[in-house]
PDB file of C-alpha atoms in Angstrom:
ATOM      1  CA  MET N 124     125.877 -43.525  28.463  1.00  0.00           C
ATOM      2  CA  PRO N 125     124.952 -47.106  28.052  1.00  0.00           C
ATOM      3  CA  LEU N 126     126.893 -48.828  25.106  1.00  0.00           C
ATOM      4  CA  VAL N 127     124.984 -48.494  21.651  1.00  0.00           C
ATOM      5  CA  ASN N 128     124.439 -51.273  19.472  1.00  0.00           C
ATOM      6  CA  PHE N 129     124.756 -53.765  22.279  1.00  0.00           C
ATOM      7  CA  ARG N 130     123.479 -57.251  21.957  1.00  0.00           C
ATOM      8  CA  ASP N 131     123.777 -60.849  22.806  1.00  0.00           C
ATOM      9  CA  SER N 132     124.717 -62.507  19.332  1.00  0.00           C
ATOM     10  CA  ALA N 133     122.910 -65.536  20.392  1.00  0.00           C
ATOM     11  CA  VAL N 134     119.330 -63.802  20.355  1.00  0.00           C
ATOM     12  CA  LEU N 135     119.011 -63.399  16.393  1.00  0.00           C
ATOM     13  CA  SER N 136     121.631 -65.895  15.219  1.00  0.00           C
ATOM     14  CA  ASP N 137     120.362 -69.081  17.420  1.00  0.00           C
ATOM     15  CA  PRO N 138     116.983 -67.940  19.503  1.00  0.00           C
ATOM     16  CA  GLU N 139     116.304 -71.940  19.983  1.00  0.00           C
ATOM     17  CA  GLY N 140     119.343 -72.354  21.651  1.00  0.00           C
ATOM     18  CA  LEU N 141     120.829 -75.035  19.664  1.00  0.00           C
ATOM     19  CA  ARG N 142     124.278 -73.717  18.904  1.00  0.00           C
ATOM     20  CA  ILE N 143     125.213 -71.199  21.225  1.00  0.00           C
ATOM     21  CA  ARG N 144     124.689 -70.441  24.847  1.00  0.00           C
ATOM     22  CA  PRO N 145     122.940 -67.115  25.561  1.00  0.00           C
ATOM     23  CA  GLY N 146     124.884 -64.840  27.885  1.00  0.00           C
ATOM     24  CA  VAL N 147     128.433 -65.779  26.353  1.00  0.00           C
ATOM     25  CA  LEU N 148     129.274 -63.540  23.193  1.00  0.00           C
ATOM     26  CA  TYR N 149     128.513 -59.860  23.155  1.00  0.00           C
ATOM     27  CA  ARG N 150     129.107 -57.192  20.604  1.00  0.00           C
ATOM     28  CA  SER N 151     128.568 -53.254  20.544  1.00  0.00           C
ATOM     29  CA  ALA N 152     129.969 -50.050  19.336  1.00  0.00           C
ATOM     30  CA  GLN N 153     132.699 -48.309  21.350  1.00  0.00           C
ATOM     31  CA  PRO N 154     131.925 -46.626  24.610  1.00  0.00           C
ATOM     32  CA  TYR N 155     130.645 -42.856  24.266  1.00  0.00           C
ATOM     33  CA  PRO N 156     131.857 -40.511  25.398  1.00  0.00           C
ATOM     34  CA  ALA N 157     133.725 -43.224  27.626  1.00  0.00           C
ATOM     35  CA  ALA N 158     132.738 -46.030  29.797  1.00  0.00           C
ATOM     36  CA  ASP N 159     130.843 -44.692  32.862  1.00  0.00           C
ATOM     37  CA  GLU N 160     129.063 -46.413  35.706  1.00  0.00           C
ATOM     38  CA  ALA N 161     126.091 -46.970  33.329  1.00  0.00           C
ATOM     39  CA  VAL N 162     128.234 -49.077  31.043  1.00  0.00           C
ATOM     40  CA  VAL N 163     130.006 -50.725  34.137  1.00  0.00           C
ATOM     41  CA  ALA N 164     126.495 -51.938  35.332  1.00  0.00           C
ATOM     42  CA  GLN N 165     125.551 -53.143  31.954  1.00  0.00           C
ATOM     43  CA  LEU N 166     128.635 -54.925  31.751  1.00  0.00           C
ATOM     44  CA  ARG N 167     128.138 -56.441  35.321  1.00  0.00           C
ATOM     45  CA  ALA N 168     124.470 -57.465  34.372  1.00  0.00           C
ATOM     46  CA  CYS N 169     125.565 -59.464  31.861  1.00  0.00           C
ATOM     47  CA  ASP N 170     128.550 -61.106  33.879  1.00  0.00           C
ATOM     48  CA  ILE N 171     130.851 -59.621  30.934  1.00  0.00           C
ATOM     49  CA  ARG N 172     134.363 -60.158  32.586  1.00  0.00           C
ATOM     50  CA  THR N 173     136.427 -59.366  29.338  1.00  0.00           C
ATOM     51  CA  VAL N 174     136.214 -56.706  26.491  1.00  0.00           C
ATOM     52  CA  VAL N 175     138.013 -57.131  23.443  1.00  0.00           C
ATOM     53  CA  ASP N 176     138.846 -53.942  21.738  1.00  0.00           C
ATOM     54  CA  LEU N 177     139.249 -54.276  17.888  1.00  0.00           C
ATOM     55  CA  ARG N 178     140.102 -50.641  17.429  1.00  0.00           C
ATOM     56  CA  ASP N 179     143.545 -49.304  15.884  1.00  0.00           C
ATOM     57  CA  PRO N 180     145.228 -47.311  18.698  1.00  0.00           C
ATOM     58  CA  ARG N 181     144.841 -44.031  16.891  1.00  0.00           C
ATOM     59  CA  GLU N 182     141.175 -44.408  17.347  1.00  0.00           C
ATOM     60  CA  THR N 183     141.027 -44.830  21.262  1.00  0.00           C
ATOM     61  CA  HIS N 184     141.404 -42.618  24.162  1.00  0.00           C
ATOM     62  CA  PRO N 185     143.069 -43.426  27.520  1.00  0.00           C
ATOM     63  CA  ALA N 186     139.765 -42.903  29.204  1.00  0.00           C
ATOM     64  CA  ASP N 187     137.742 -45.314  27.171  1.00  0.00           C
ATOM     65  CA  TRP N 188     137.478 -48.233  29.101  1.00  0.00           C
ATOM     66  CA  ALA N 189     139.115 -46.870  32.426  1.00  0.00           C
ATOM     67  CA  ALA N 190     135.965 -47.204  34.570  1.00  0.00           C
ATOM     68  CA  ALA N 191     135.350 -50.756  33.621  1.00  0.00           C
ATOM     69  CA  GLU N 192     139.304 -51.470  34.304  1.00  0.00           C
ATOM     70  CA  ALA N 193     138.803 -49.904  37.726  1.00  0.00           C
ATOM     71  CA  ALA N 194     135.895 -52.200  38.093  1.00  0.00           C
ATOM     72  CA  GLY N 195     138.107 -55.413  37.481  1.00  0.00           C
ATOM     73  CA  ILE N 196     136.754 -55.959  33.949  1.00  0.00           C
ATOM     74  CA  ALA N 197     139.580 -56.825  31.696  1.00  0.00           C
ATOM     75  CA  VAL N 198     140.094 -55.061  28.287  1.00  0.00           C
ATOM     76  CA  VAL N 199     142.154 -56.796  25.773  1.00  0.00           C
ATOM     77  CA  ALA N 200     143.518 -55.002  22.692  1.00  0.00           C
ATOM     78  CA  ALA N 201     143.428 -56.816  19.386  1.00  0.00           C
ATOM     79  CA  PRO N 202     143.663 -53.984  16.764  1.00  0.00           C
ATOM     80  CA  VAL N 203     142.771 -54.212  13.360  1.00  0.00           C
ATOM     81  CA  ASN N 204     143.721 -51.556  11.218  1.00  0.00           C
ATOM     82  CA  PRO N 205     141.660 -50.967   8.046  1.00  0.00           C
ATOM     83  CA  ALA N 206     143.371 -48.100   6.756  1.00  0.00           C
ATOM     84  CA  THR N 207     146.433 -50.235   5.338  1.00  0.00           C
ATOM     85  CA  GLU N 208     147.718 -49.690   1.821  1.00  0.00           C
ATOM     86  CA  ALA N 209     145.761 -52.759   0.561  1.00  0.00           C
ATOM     87  CA  LEU N 210     142.530 -52.046   2.193  1.00  0.00           C
ATOM     88  CA  THR N 211     142.479 -48.271   1.399  1.00  0.00           C
ATOM     89  CA  ALA N 212     142.960 -49.116  -2.406  1.00  0.00           C
ATOM     90  CA  HIS N 213     140.077 -51.449  -2.194  1.00  0.00           C
ATOM     91  CA  MET N 214     138.015 -49.126  -0.351  1.00  0.00           C
ATOM     92  CA  SER N 215     138.761 -46.459  -2.958  1.00  0.00           C
ATOM     93  CA  THR N 216     136.839 -48.663  -5.693  1.00  0.00           C
ATOM     94  CA  MET N 217     133.942 -50.111  -3.248  1.00  0.00           C
ATOM     95  CA  THR N 218     130.538 -49.534  -4.574  1.00  0.00           C
ATOM     96  CA  THR N 219     128.602 -52.748  -3.537  1.00  0.00           C
ATOM     97  CA  ALA N 220     127.588 -54.864  -0.964  1.00  0.00           C
ATOM     98  CA  ALA N 221     129.418 -57.414  -2.202  1.00  0.00           C
ATOM     99  CA  ASP N 222     132.552 -55.300  -2.448  1.00  0.00           C
ATOM    100  CA  LEU N 223     132.073 -54.728   1.250  1.00  0.00           C
ATOM    101  CA  GLY N 224     132.071 -58.452   1.730  1.00  0.00           C
ATOM    102  CA  GLU N 225     135.388 -58.828  -0.002  1.00  0.00           C
ATOM    103  CA  PHE N 226     136.791 -56.013   2.337  1.00  0.00           C
ATOM    104  CA  TYR N 227     135.937 -57.736   5.223  1.00  0.00           C
ATOM    105  CA  VAL N 228     137.920 -60.818   3.940  1.00  0.00           C
ATOM    106  CA  LEU N 229     140.871 -58.632   3.204  1.00  0.00           C
ATOM    107  CA  LEU N 230     140.478 -57.061   6.706  1.00  0.00           C
ATOM    108  CA  ALA N 231     140.678 -60.483   8.429  1.00  0.00           C
ATOM    109  CA  GLU N 232     143.070 -61.911   6.302  1.00  0.00           C
ATOM    110  CA  SER N 233     145.551 -58.774   6.861  1.00  0.00           C
ATOM    111  CA  ALA N 234     144.994 -59.074  10.772  1.00  0.00           C
ATOM    112  CA  PRO N 235     145.888 -62.791  11.969  1.00  0.00           C
ATOM    113  CA  GLU N 236     147.458 -61.742  15.289  1.00  0.00           C
ATOM    114  CA  ALA N 237     144.520 -59.500  16.237  1.00  0.00           C
ATOM    115  CA  VAL N 238     141.998 -62.254  15.169  1.00  0.00           C
ATOM    116  CA  ALA N 239     143.919 -64.802  17.135  1.00  0.00           C
ATOM    117  CA  ALA N 240     144.001 -62.334  20.184  1.00  0.00           C
ATOM    118  CA  ALA N 241     140.463 -61.835  20.114  1.00  0.00           C
ATOM    119  CA  VAL N 242     139.593 -65.644  19.989  1.00  0.00           C
ATOM    120  CA  GLU N 243     141.949 -66.188  22.823  1.00  0.00           C
ATOM    121  CA  ALA N 244     140.079 -63.503  24.884  1.00  0.00           C
ATOM    122  CA  ALA N 245     136.934 -64.894  23.949  1.00  0.00           C
ATOM    123  CA  ALA N 246     137.857 -68.163  25.197  1.00  0.00           C
ATOM    124  CA  ARG N 247     138.388 -66.975  28.780  1.00  0.00           C
ATOM    125  CA  PRO N 248     135.747 -67.706  31.341  1.00  0.00           C
ATOM    126  CA  GLY N 249     132.735 -65.444  31.675  1.00  0.00           C
ATOM    127  CA  ALA N 250     130.840 -63.589  29.034  1.00  0.00           C
ATOM    128  CA  VAL N 251     132.957 -61.407  26.463  1.00  0.00           C
ATOM    129  CA  LEU N 252     132.391 -58.270  24.556  1.00  0.00           C
ATOM    130  CA  LEU N 253     133.588 -57.492  21.165  1.00  0.00           C
ATOM    131  CA  HIS N 254     133.438 -53.903  20.006  1.00  0.00           C
ATOM    132  CA  CYS N 255     135.210 -51.837  17.274  1.00  0.00           C
ATOM    133  CA  ALA N 256     134.064 -48.009  16.431  1.00  0.00           C
ATOM    134  CA  ALA N 257     130.711 -48.899  15.219  1.00  0.00           C
ATOM    135  CA  GLY N 258     130.300 -52.413  16.228  1.00  0.00           C
ATOM    136  CA  LYS N 259     129.594 -53.331  12.515  1.00  0.00           C
ATOM    137  CA  ASP N 260     132.766 -54.293  10.588  1.00  0.00           C
ATOM    138  CA  ARG N 261     135.518 -55.551  12.464  1.00  0.00           C
ATOM    139  CA  THR N 262     133.250 -56.620  15.161  1.00  0.00           C
ATOM    140  CA  GLY N 263     130.824 -58.088  12.683  1.00  0.00           C
ATOM    141  CA  LEU N 264     133.476 -60.246  11.040  1.00  0.00           C
ATOM    142  CA  LEU N 265     135.028 -61.571  14.320  1.00  0.00           C
ATOM    143  CA  THR N 266     131.689 -62.284  15.740  1.00  0.00           C
ATOM    144  CA  ALA N 267     130.847 -64.094  12.402  1.00  0.00           C
ATOM    145  CA  LEU N 268     133.777 -66.157  12.827  1.00  0.00           C
ATOM    146  CA  LEU N 269     132.944 -67.353  16.254  1.00  0.00           C
ATOM    147  CA  LEU N 270     129.418 -67.865  15.445  1.00  0.00           C
ATOM    148  CA  ASP N 271     130.766 -70.132  12.441  1.00  0.00           C
ATOM    149  CA  LEU N 272     132.887 -71.851  14.666  1.00  0.00           C
ATOM    150  CA  LEU N 273     129.836 -73.144  16.668  1.00  0.00           C
ATOM    151  CA  ASP N 274     128.012 -74.050  13.217  1.00  0.00           C
ATOM    152  CA  VAL N 275     125.577 -71.336  13.350  1.00  0.00           C
ATOM    153  CA  PRO N 276     123.634 -71.183  10.031  1.00  0.00           C
ATOM    154  CA  VAL N 277     124.847 -68.732   7.569  1.00  0.00           C
ATOM    155  CA  GLU N 278     121.455 -66.984   7.648  1.00  0.00           C
ATOM    156  CA  ARG N 279     121.268 -66.404  11.225  1.00  0.00           C
ATOM    157  CA  ILE N 280     124.676 -64.966  11.361  1.00  0.00           C
ATOM    158  CA  VAL N 281     123.798 -62.598   8.509  1.00  0.00           C
ATOM    159  CA  ALA N 282     120.559 -61.530  10.552  1.00  0.00           C
ATOM    160  CA  ASP N 283     122.738 -60.698  13.566  1.00  0.00           C
ATOM    161  CA  TYR N 284     125.011 -58.736  11.588  1.00  0.00           C
ATOM    162  CA  ALA N 285     122.388 -56.711   9.737  1.00  0.00           C
ATOM    163  CA  ARG N 286     120.437 -55.714  13.204  1.00  0.00           C
ATOM    164  CA  THR N 287     123.236 -53.269  13.366  1.00  0.00           C
ATOM    165  CA  ALA N 288     121.333 -50.999  10.841  1.00  0.00           C
ATOM    166  CA  ASP N 289     118.847 -50.059  13.369  1.00  0.00           C
ATOM    167  CA  ALA N 290     121.584 -48.485  15.513  1.00  0.00           C
ATOM    168  CA  LEU N 291     123.506 -46.575  12.738  1.00  0.00           C
ATOM    169  CA  PRO N 292     121.918 -43.136  13.276  1.00  0.00           C
ATOM    170  CA  GLN N 293     123.062 -42.947  16.827  1.00  0.00           C
ATOM    171  CA  ILE N 294     126.318 -44.643  16.040  1.00  0.00           C
ATOM    172  CA  PHE N 295     127.330 -42.249  13.350  1.00  0.00           C
ATOM    173  CA  ALA N 296     126.031 -39.155  15.291  1.00  0.00           C
ATOM    174  CA  ASN N 297     128.287 -40.270  18.148  1.00  0.00           C
ATOM    175  CA  LEU N 298     131.342 -40.896  15.948  1.00  0.00           C
ATOM    176  CA  ALA N 299     130.689 -37.158  14.215  1.00  0.00           C
ATOM    177  CA  GLU N 300     130.680 -35.663  17.664  1.00  0.00           C
ATOM    178  CA  ARG N 301     133.801 -37.532  18.701  1.00  0.00           C
ATOM    179  CA  HIS N 302     135.824 -37.095  15.698  1.00  0.00           C
ATOM    180  CA  ARG N 303     134.325 -33.900  14.648  1.00  0.00           C
ATOM    181  CA  THR N 304     133.553 -35.311  11.035  1.00  0.00           C
ATOM    182  CA  ALA N 305     130.142 -35.635   9.430  1.00  0.00           C
ATOM    183  CA  LEU N 306     130.589 -39.474   9.457  1.00  0.00           C
ATOM    184  CA  ASN N 307     126.850 -39.627   9.341  1.00  0.00           C
ATOM    185  CA  ARG N 308     126.473 -37.587   5.888  1.00  0.00           C
ATOM    186  CA  PRO N 309     127.368 -40.151   2.732  1.00  0.00           C
ATOM    187  CA  GLY N 310     129.654 -38.457   0.415  1.00  0.00           C
ATOM    188  CA  SER N 311     131.304 -36.128   2.879  1.00  0.00           C
ATOM    189  CA  SER N 312     132.680 -38.715   5.429  1.00  0.00           C
ATOM    190  CA  ARG N 313     136.713 -39.067   5.133  1.00  0.00           C
ATOM    191  CA  VAL N 314     139.442 -41.152   6.562  1.00  0.00           C
ATOM    192  CA  THR N 315     143.100 -40.798   6.223  1.00  0.00           C
ATOM    193  CA  GLY N 316     145.045 -43.570   4.409  1.00  0.00           C
ATOM    194  CA  PRO N 317     148.461 -44.611   5.001  1.00  0.00           C
ATOM    195  CA  ASP N 318     149.927 -42.074   2.591  1.00  0.00           C
ATOM    196  CA  GLY N 319     148.234 -39.300   4.454  1.00  0.00           C
ATOM    197  CA  ARG N 320     145.370 -38.806   1.669  1.00  0.00           C
ATOM    198  CA  HIS N 321     142.029 -38.210   2.752  1.00  0.00           C
ATOM    199  CA  LEU N 322     139.456 -40.797   1.154  1.00  0.00           C
ATOM    200  CA  THR N 323     135.483 -40.463   0.892  1.00  0.00           C
ATOM    201  CA  ILE N 324     134.070 -43.245   3.014  1.00  0.00           C
ATOM    202  CA  PRO N 325     132.132 -45.535   0.359  1.00  0.00           C
ATOM    203  CA  ALA N 326     128.333 -45.784   0.843  1.00  0.00           C
ATOM    204  CA  PRO N 327     128.671 -49.430   1.797  1.00  0.00           C
ATOM    205  CA  LEU N 328     130.597 -48.777   4.886  1.00  0.00           C
ATOM    206  CA  LEU N 329     128.053 -46.662   6.169  1.00  0.00           C
ATOM    207  CA  GLU N 330     125.443 -49.521   5.666  1.00  0.00           C
ATOM    208  CA  ALA N 331     125.052 -52.867   7.391  1.00  0.00           C
ATOM    209  CA  PRO N 332     123.804 -54.964   4.184  1.00  0.00           C
ATOM    210  CA  ALA N 333     123.021 -58.512   4.627  1.00  0.00           C
ATOM    211  CA  GLU N 334     124.880 -59.178   1.485  1.00  0.00           C
ATOM    212  CA  ALA N 335     128.248 -58.200   2.529  1.00  0.00           C
ATOM    213  CA  MET N 336     128.360 -60.599   5.466  1.00  0.00           C
ATOM    214  CA  SER N 337     126.607 -63.364   3.073  1.00  0.00           C
ATOM    215  CA  VAL N 338     129.852 -62.651   0.945  1.00  0.00           C
ATOM    216  CA  PHE N 339     132.115 -62.832   3.691  1.00  0.00           C
ATOM    217  CA  LEU N 340     131.303 -66.259   5.247  1.00  0.00           C
ATOM    218  CA  HIS N 341     130.964 -67.911   1.598  1.00  0.00           C
ATOM    219  CA  ARG N 342     134.599 -66.523   0.973  1.00  0.00           C
ATOM    220  CA  VAL N 343     135.846 -67.911   4.200  1.00  0.00           C
ATOM    221  CA  ARG N 344     134.183 -71.245   3.588  1.00  0.00           C
ATOM    222  CA  THR N 345     135.138 -71.607   0.099  1.00  0.00           C
ATOM    223  CA  HIS N 346     138.885 -70.137   0.452  1.00  0.00           C
ATOM    224  CA  HIS N 347     139.771 -70.642   3.760  1.00  0.00           C
ATOM    225  CA  GLY N 348     137.515 -74.077   4.696  1.00  0.00           C
ATOM    226  CA  GLY N 349     135.296 -72.064   7.250  1.00  0.00           C
ATOM    227  CA  ALA N 350     136.064 -70.647  10.750  1.00  0.00           C
ATOM    228  CA  ALA N 351     137.346 -73.857  11.959  1.00  0.00           C
ATOM    229  CA  ALA N 352     140.409 -73.759   9.376  1.00  0.00           C
ATOM    230  CA  PHE N 353     140.761 -70.194   9.037  1.00  0.00           C
ATOM    231  CA  LEU N 354     141.250 -69.406  12.682  1.00  0.00           C
ATOM    232  CA  PRO N 355     144.042 -71.961  13.295  1.00  0.00           C
ATOM    233  CA  ALA N 356     145.898 -70.409  10.109  1.00  0.00           C
ATOM    234  CA  CYS N 357     145.732 -67.077  12.146  1.00  0.00           C
ATOM    235  CA  GLY N 358     147.592 -68.964  14.990  1.00  0.00           C
ATOM    236  CA  VAL N 359     144.466 -70.013  17.244  1.00  0.00           C
ATOM    237  CA  ASP N 360     145.795 -73.023  18.951  1.00  0.00           C
ATOM    238  CA  ALA N 361     143.510 -76.159  19.412  1.00  0.00           C
ATOM    239  CA  ALA N 362     143.169 -75.804  23.029  1.00  0.00           C
ATOM    240  CA  THR N 363     141.825 -72.213  22.495  1.00  0.00           C
ATOM    241  CA  LEU N 364     139.197 -73.467  19.960  1.00  0.00           C
ATOM    242  CA  GLY N 365     138.396 -76.297  22.350  1.00  0.00           C
ATOM    243  CA  ALA N 366     138.047 -73.916  25.280  1.00  0.00           C
ATOM    244  CA  PHE N 367     135.646 -71.447  23.262  1.00  0.00           C
ATOM    245  CA  ARG N 368     133.672 -74.232  22.102  1.00  0.00           C
ATOM    246  CA  ALA N 369     133.464 -75.787  25.495  1.00  0.00           C
ATOM    247  CA  LYS N 370     132.251 -72.275  27.237  1.00  0.00           C
ATOM    248  CA  ALA N 371     129.793 -70.910  24.206  1.00  0.00           C
ATOM    249  CA  ALA N 372     128.536 -74.202  22.695  1.00  0.00           C
ATOM    250  CA  ALA N 373     124.762 -75.331  23.566  1.00  0.00           C
ATOM    251  CA  PRO N 374     124.571 -78.197  25.415  1.00  0.00           C
ATOM    252  CA  ALA N 375     123.488 -81.138  23.457  1.00  0.00           C
ATOM    253  CA  PRO N 376     119.745 -81.793  23.792  1.00  0.00           C
ATOM    254  CA  ALA N 377     118.643 -84.687  26.128  1.00  0.00           C
ATOM    255  CA  VAL N 378     117.659 -87.962  24.272  1.00  0.00           C
TER     256      VAL N 378
END
């Protein structure tokens, strides 16, 4: 089955091609039920040579990307665990889209090694695919940081993030089948926290509200100086940032 929520982030974030080259940075949900010949063909058609898996190891299956790896596509694990004590505490009080944006900030701040690993993989030659489970939260914040690094306007980054709303019914249906939980029914969705307790997933996490990404980007810019300062603080060196910009930045217009 082809990847769900799959897209080139340049399409909505920079349709004029002024900031990011098309065909460089892709995003999607996790493969379902696992990568097969159709997924491999999808990746090859886009020259995707590296897949960055942002899921925690407890969310993965050995077969998920086996077919892609057998086809010579590199798969880089950069696990971001959203079930830490601080994050589950924030989740338990989340009620608004703004709360979700704050959650994204905490999520990014809590996983500097994963952020750095993802950016380093994104700087490799060829196109890169970022994904988590839904391709919304962890994928959304990493994609947003990379687009911000290229000076893509906030409203365009937000539009790319919000487009995931169109794919949520299929995403949640796939997740429900895979995990045997009713993730597509708000109020009945549950995750397990670090203390073993079951937590109901708050409504904003079952949506892709534009305000959440706006809040995330605002917080990153006002508290961390934007992606250009936040990523080095996570351990991304200048050479990696330069390599990503060289690969992904749109060429300057001829004069």
